[in-house]
Short mmCIF file of C-alpha atoms and ligand atoms in Angstrom, two decimals:
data_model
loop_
_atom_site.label_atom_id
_atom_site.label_comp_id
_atom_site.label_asym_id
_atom_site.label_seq_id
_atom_site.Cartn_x
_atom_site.Cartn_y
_atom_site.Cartn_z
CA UNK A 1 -15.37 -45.24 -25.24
CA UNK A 2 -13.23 -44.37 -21.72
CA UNK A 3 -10.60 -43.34 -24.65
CA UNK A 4 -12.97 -41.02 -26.39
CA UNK A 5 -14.03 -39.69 -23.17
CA UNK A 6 -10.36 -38.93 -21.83
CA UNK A 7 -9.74 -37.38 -25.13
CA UNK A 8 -12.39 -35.02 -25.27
CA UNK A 9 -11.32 -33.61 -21.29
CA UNK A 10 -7.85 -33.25 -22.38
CA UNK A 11 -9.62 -31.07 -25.06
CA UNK A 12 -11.62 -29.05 -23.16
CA UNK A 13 -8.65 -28.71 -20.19
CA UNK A 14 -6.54 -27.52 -23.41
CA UNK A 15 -9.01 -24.48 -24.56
CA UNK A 16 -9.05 -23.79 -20.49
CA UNK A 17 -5.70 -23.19 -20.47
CA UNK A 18 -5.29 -21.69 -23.83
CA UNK A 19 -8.12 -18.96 -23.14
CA UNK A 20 -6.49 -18.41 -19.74
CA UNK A 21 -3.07 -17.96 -21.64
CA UNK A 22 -4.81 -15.85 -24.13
CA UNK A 23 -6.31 -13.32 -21.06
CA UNK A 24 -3.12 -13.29 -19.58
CA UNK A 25 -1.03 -11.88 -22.80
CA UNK A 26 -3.67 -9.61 -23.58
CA UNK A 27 -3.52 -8.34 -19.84
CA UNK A 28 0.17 -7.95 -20.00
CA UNK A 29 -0.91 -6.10 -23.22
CA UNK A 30 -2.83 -3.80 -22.05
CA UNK A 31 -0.59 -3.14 -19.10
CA UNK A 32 2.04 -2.28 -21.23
CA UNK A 33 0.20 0.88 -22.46
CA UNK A 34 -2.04 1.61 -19.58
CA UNK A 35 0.38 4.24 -18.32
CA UNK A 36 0.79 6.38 -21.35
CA UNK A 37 -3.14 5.88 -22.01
CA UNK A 38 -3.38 7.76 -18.27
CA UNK A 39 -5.83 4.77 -17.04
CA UNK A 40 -4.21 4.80 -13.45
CA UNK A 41 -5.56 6.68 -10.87
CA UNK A 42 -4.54 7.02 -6.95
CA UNK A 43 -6.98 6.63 -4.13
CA UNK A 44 -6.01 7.83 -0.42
CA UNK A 45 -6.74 6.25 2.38
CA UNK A 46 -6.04 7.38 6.14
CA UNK A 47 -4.01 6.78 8.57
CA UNK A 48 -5.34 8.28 11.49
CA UNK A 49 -3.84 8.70 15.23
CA UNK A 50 -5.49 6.28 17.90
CA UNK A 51 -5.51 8.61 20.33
CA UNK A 52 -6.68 11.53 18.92
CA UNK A 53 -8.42 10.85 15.66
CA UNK A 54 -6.60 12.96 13.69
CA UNK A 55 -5.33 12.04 10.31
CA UNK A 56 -1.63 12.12 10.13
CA UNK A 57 -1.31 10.94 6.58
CA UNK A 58 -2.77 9.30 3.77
CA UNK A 59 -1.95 5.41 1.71
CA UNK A 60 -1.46 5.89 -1.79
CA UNK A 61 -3.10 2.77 -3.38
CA UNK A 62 -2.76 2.55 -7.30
CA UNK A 63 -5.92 1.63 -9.14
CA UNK A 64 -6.30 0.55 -13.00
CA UNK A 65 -9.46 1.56 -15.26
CA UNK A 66 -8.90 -0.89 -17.57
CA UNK A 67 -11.04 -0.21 -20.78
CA UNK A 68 -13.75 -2.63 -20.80
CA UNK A 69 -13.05 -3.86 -17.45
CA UNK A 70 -13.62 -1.62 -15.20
CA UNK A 71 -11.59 -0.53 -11.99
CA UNK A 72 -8.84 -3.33 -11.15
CA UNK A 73 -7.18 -4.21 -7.86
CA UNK A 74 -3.97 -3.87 -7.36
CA UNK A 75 -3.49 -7.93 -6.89
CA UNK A 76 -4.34 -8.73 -10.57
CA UNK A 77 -1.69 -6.45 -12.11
CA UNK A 78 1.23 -5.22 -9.53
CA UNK A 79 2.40 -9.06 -9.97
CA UNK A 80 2.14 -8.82 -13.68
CA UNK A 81 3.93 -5.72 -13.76
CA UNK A 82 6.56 -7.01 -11.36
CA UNK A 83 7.78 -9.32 -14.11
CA UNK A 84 9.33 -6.40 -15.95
CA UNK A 85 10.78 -3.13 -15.40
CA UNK A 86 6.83 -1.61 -15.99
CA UNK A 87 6.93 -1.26 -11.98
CA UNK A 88 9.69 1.20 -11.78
CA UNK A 89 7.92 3.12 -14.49
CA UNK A 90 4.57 2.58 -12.52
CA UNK A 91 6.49 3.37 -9.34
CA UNK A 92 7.98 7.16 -10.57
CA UNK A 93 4.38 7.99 -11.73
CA UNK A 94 2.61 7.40 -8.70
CA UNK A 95 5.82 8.71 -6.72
CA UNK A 96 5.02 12.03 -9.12
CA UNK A 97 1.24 11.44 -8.80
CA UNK A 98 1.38 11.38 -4.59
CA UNK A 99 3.63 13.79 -4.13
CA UNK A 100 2.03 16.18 -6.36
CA UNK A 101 -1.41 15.41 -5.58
CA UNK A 102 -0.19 16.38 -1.14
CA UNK A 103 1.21 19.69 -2.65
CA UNK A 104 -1.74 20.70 -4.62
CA UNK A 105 -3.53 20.05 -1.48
CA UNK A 106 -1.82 21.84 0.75
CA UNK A 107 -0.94 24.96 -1.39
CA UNK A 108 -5.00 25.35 -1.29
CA UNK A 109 -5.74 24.15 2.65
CA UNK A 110 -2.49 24.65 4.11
CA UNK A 111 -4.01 24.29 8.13
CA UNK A 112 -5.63 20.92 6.26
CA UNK A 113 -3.25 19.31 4.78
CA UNK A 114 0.15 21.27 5.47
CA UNK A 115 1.37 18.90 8.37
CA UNK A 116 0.19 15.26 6.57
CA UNK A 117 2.20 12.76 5.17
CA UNK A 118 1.51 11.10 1.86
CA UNK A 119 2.96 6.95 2.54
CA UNK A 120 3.41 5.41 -1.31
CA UNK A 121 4.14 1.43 -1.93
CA UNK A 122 7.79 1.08 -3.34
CA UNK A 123 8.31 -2.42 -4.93
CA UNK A 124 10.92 -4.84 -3.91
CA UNK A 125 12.19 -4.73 -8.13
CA UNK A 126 12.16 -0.66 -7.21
CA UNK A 127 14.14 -0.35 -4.74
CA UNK A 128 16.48 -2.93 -5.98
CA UNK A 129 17.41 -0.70 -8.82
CA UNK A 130 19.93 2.45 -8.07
CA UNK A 131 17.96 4.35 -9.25
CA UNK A 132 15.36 4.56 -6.91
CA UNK A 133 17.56 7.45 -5.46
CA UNK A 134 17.15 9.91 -8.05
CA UNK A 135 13.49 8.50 -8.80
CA UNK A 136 12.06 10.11 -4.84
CA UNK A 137 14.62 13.06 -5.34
CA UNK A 138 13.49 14.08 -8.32
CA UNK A 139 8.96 13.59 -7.39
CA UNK A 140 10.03 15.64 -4.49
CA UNK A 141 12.02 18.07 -6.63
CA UNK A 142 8.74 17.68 -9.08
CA UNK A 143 6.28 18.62 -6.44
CA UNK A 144 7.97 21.22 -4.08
CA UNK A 145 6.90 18.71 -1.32
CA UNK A 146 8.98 18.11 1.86
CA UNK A 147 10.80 15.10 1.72
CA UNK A 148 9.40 14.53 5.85
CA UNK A 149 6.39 14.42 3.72
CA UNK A 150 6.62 11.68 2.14
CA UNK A 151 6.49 8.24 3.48
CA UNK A 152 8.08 4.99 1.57
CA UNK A 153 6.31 1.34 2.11
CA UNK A 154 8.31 -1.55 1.63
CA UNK A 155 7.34 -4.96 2.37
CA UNK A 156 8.68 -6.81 5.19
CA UNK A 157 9.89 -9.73 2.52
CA UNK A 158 11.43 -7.17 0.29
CA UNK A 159 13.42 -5.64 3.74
CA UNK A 160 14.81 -9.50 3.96
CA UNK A 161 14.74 -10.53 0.27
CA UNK A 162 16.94 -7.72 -1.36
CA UNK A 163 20.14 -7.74 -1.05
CA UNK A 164 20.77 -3.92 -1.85
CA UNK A 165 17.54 -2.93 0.01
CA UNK A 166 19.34 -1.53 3.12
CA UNK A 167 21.81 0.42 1.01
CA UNK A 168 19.26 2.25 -0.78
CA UNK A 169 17.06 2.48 2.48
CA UNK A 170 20.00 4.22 3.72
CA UNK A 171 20.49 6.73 1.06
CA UNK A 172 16.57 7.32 0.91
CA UNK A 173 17.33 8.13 4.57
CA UNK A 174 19.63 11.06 3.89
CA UNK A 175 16.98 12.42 2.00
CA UNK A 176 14.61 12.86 4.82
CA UNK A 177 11.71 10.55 3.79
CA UNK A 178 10.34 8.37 6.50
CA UNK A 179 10.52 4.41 5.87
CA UNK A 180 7.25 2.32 6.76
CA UNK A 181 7.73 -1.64 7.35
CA UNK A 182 4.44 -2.89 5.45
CA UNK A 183 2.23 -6.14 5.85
CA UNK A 184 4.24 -7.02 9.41
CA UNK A 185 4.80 -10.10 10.59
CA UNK A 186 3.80 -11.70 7.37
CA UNK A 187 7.45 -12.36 6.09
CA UNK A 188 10.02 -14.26 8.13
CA UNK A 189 11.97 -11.34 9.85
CA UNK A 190 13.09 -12.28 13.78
CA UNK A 191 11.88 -9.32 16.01
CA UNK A 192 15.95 -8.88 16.57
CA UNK A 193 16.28 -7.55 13.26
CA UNK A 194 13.91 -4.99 13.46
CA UNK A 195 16.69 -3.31 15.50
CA UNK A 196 19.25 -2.98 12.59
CA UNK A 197 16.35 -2.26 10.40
CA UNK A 198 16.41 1.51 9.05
CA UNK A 199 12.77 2.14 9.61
CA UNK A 200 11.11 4.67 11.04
CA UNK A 201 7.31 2.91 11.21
CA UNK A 202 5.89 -0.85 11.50
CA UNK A 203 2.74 -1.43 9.90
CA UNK A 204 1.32 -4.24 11.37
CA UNK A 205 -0.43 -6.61 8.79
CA UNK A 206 -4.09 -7.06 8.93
CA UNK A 207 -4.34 -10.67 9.80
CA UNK A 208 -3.47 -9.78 13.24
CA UNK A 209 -5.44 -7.14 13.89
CA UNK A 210 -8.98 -9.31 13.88
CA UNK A 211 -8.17 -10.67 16.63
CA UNK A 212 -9.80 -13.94 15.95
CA UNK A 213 -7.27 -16.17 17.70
CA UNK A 214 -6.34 -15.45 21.45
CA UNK A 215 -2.73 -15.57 19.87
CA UNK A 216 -3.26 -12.53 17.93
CA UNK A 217 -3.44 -10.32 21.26
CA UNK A 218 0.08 -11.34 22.31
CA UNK A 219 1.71 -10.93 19.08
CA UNK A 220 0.42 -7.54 18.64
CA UNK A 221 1.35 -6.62 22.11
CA UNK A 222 5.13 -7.89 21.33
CA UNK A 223 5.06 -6.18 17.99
CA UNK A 224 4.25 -2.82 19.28
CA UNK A 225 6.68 -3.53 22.60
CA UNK A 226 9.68 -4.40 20.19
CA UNK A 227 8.83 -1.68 17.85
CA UNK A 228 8.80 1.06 20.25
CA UNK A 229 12.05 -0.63 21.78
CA UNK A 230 13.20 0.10 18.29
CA UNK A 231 11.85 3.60 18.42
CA UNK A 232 9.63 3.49 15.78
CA UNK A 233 6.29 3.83 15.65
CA UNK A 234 3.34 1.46 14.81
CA UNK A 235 0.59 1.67 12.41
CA UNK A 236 -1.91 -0.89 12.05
CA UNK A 237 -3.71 -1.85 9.04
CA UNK A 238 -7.14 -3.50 8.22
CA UNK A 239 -8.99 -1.93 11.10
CA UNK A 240 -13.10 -2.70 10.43
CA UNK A 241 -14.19 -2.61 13.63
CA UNK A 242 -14.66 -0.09 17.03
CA UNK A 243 -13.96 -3.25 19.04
CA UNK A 244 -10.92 -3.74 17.74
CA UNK A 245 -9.85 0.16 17.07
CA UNK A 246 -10.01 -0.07 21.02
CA UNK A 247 -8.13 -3.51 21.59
CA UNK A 248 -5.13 -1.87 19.54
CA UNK A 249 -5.42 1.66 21.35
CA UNK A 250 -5.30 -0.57 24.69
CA UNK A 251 -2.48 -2.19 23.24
CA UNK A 252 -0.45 1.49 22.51
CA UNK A 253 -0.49 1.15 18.80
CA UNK A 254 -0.11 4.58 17.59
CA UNK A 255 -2.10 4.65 14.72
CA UNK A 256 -4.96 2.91 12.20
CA UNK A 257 -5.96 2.26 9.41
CA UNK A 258 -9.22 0.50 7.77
CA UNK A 259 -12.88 0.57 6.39
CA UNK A 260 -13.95 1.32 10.15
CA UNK A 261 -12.48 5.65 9.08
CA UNK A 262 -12.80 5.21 5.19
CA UNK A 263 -11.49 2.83 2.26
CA UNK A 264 -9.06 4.49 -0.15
CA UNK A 265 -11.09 6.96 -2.07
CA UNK A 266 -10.25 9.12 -4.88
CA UNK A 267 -8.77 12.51 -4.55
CA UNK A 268 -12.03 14.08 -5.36
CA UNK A 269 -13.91 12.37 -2.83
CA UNK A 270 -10.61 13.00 0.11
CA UNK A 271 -11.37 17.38 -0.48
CA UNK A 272 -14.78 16.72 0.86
CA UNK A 273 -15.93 18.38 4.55
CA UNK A 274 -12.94 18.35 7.19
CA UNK A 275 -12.99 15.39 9.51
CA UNK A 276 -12.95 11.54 9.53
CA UNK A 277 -16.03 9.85 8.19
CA UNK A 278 -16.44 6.59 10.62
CA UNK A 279 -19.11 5.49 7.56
CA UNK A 280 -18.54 3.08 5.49
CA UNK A 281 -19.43 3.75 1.84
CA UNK A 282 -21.37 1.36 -0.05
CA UNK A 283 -19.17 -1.59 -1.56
CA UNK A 284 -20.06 -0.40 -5.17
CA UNK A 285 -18.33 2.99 -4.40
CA UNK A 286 -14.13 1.94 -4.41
CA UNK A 287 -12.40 -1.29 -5.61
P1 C2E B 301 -0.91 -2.67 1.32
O1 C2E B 301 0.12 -1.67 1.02
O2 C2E B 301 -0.72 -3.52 2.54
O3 C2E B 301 -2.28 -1.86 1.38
C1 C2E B 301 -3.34 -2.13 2.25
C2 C2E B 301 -4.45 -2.88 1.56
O4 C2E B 301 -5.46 -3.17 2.52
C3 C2E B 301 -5.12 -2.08 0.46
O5 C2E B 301 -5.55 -3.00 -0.54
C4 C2E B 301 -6.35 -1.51 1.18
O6 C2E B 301 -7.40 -1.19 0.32
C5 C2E B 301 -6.70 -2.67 2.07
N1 C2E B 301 -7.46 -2.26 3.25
C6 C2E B 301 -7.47 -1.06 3.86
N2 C2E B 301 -8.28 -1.05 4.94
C7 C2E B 301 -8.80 -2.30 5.02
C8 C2E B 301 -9.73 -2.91 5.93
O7 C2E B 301 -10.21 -2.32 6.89
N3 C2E B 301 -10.03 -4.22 5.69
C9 C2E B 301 -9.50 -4.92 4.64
N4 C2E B 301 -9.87 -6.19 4.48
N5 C2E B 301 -8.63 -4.36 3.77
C10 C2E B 301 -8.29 -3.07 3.95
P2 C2E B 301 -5.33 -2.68 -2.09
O8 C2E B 301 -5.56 -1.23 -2.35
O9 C2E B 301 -6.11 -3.68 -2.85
O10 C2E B 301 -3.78 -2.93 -2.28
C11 C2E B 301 -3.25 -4.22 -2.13
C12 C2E B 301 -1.74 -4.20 -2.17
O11 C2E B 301 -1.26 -3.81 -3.46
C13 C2E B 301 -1.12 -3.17 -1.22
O12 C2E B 301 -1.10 -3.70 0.10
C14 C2E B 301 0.25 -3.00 -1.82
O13 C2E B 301 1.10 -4.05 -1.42
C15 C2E B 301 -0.04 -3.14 -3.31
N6 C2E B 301 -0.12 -1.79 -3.90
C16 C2E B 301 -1.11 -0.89 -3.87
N7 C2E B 301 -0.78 0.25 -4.52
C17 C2E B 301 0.49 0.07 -4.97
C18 C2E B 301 1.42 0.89 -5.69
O14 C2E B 301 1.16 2.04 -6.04
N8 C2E B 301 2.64 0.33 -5.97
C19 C2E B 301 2.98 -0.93 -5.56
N9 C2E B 301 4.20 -1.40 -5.87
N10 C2E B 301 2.15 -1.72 -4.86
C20 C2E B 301 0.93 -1.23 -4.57
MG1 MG B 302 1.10 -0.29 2.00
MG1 MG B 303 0.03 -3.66 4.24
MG1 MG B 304 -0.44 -5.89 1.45
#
């Protein structure tokens, strides 16, 4: 009977895994066309100055309408489409899509939009590749826009992680983009190295920015210290609350980020009324 029993789980664990399998190759699937079926989308989100509340810029944060499943994160996919060169691909559209959408805007509200910055995610398999070069040259060829205009992400892990990352950090340099360090102080970089780091921002990663251990006070207070040492300037991301949208102002962080001004929203919903909505929209409105 204990036989019978153990037989049937290992059955049951096997259609588990096999209908997992099966969701996972028909994701990849439908990955592999989602970008000629035009089911991505960009939604902003801003960065705004602590001390003024002005928005300097805007996060470019890729969204998939995946037929039959609605909006999708970019944690279920941008790993999936890691495996493969689909991310470069992904990565020139939304470099076209963000710098294009920033030029549109400010060729119709130039005293709006016509000193922002548009910041888009590169991935580490990106910027690996040569060319990544001619990829930002030729959106900002595209588009007409700036290249001060545009700001590149890259992961703190990628920075450490890829071994041709600084060359092509370097050569993105000549081109007059700005480099962002993303998700701070979540990788394994010694503040030292920020120094020989070409970056021109740290974004520091949300987890510190709650402030829920008495820890997280004096790491954010080195973080900014070391970055401005560095002369770069610090953005901090995952800001929800006033509380702490005053700790980091305290703390001479230059700018925010977070639910507290607005989650990323669509273009659409961006070209509303001039200023910084402090509300938060319902959850049903964004991914
Ligand atoms: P990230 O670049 O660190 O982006 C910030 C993430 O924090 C975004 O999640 C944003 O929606 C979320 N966020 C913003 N404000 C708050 C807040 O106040 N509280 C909390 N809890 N979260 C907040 P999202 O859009 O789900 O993106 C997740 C990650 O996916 C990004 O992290 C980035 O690493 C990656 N990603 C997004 N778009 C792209 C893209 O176009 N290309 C690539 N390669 N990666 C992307
Ligand atoms: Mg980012
Ligand atoms: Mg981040
Ligand atoms: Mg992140």
């Amino acid at each position: 009977r204990a036989k019978a029993a153990g037989g049937g789980r290992t059955h049951v664990f096997g259609k588990a895994l096999r209908l997992e399998l099966d969701q996972q190759a028909a994701l990849e699937a439908a990955l592999g066309t989602a970008l000629t079926q035009g089911e991505f989308a960009l939604h902003y989100q801003p960065v705004v100055a602590t001390e003024t509340d002005v928005i300097e810029g805007y996060e470019a944060l890729i969204r998939w309408h995946r037929p039959g499943f609605g909006p999708q994160p970019p944690d279920t996919f941008i790993p999936v489409a890691e495996k493969s060169d689909l991310i470069c691909e992904i990565g020139r559209w939304v470099l076209r899509e963000a710098t294009g959408q920033l030029s549109r805007w400010t060729a119709r509200e130039p005293e709006r939009y016509g000193e922002i910055t548009v910041a888009v995610n590169i991935s580490g398999r990106h910027l690996a590749e040569a060319g990544i070069v001619a990829d930002v040259e030729n959106a900002l060829a595209r588009s007409g826009l700036p290249a001060e205009r545009l700001v590149l992400e890259i992961t703190e892990s990628v920075l450490v992680d890829v071994p041709t990352a600084a060359t092509h950090l370097l050569a993105l340099k000549e081109l007059g983009v700005s480099i962002s360090i993303d998700d701070f102080g979540t990788g394994y970089t010694s503040i030292g190295q920020l120094q020989r780091m070409p970056a021109d921002t740290l974004k520091i990663d949300k987890q510190f920015v709650t402030f829920t251990t008495p820890a997280d006070r004096d790491l954010v207070t080195l973080m900014v210290r070391a970055a401005h040492s560095c002369g770069m300037q610090v953005v901090a991301e995952g800001v929800e609350t006033q509380d702490q949208l005053e700790e980091l102002r305290a703390l001479a962080a230059d700018s925010v980020q977070g639910y507290l001004f607005a989650r990323p929203l669509p273009a659409e919903a961006v070209e509303g009324p001039p200023g910084v909505s402090r509300e938060v929209p319902r959850a049903a409105d964004v991914v």
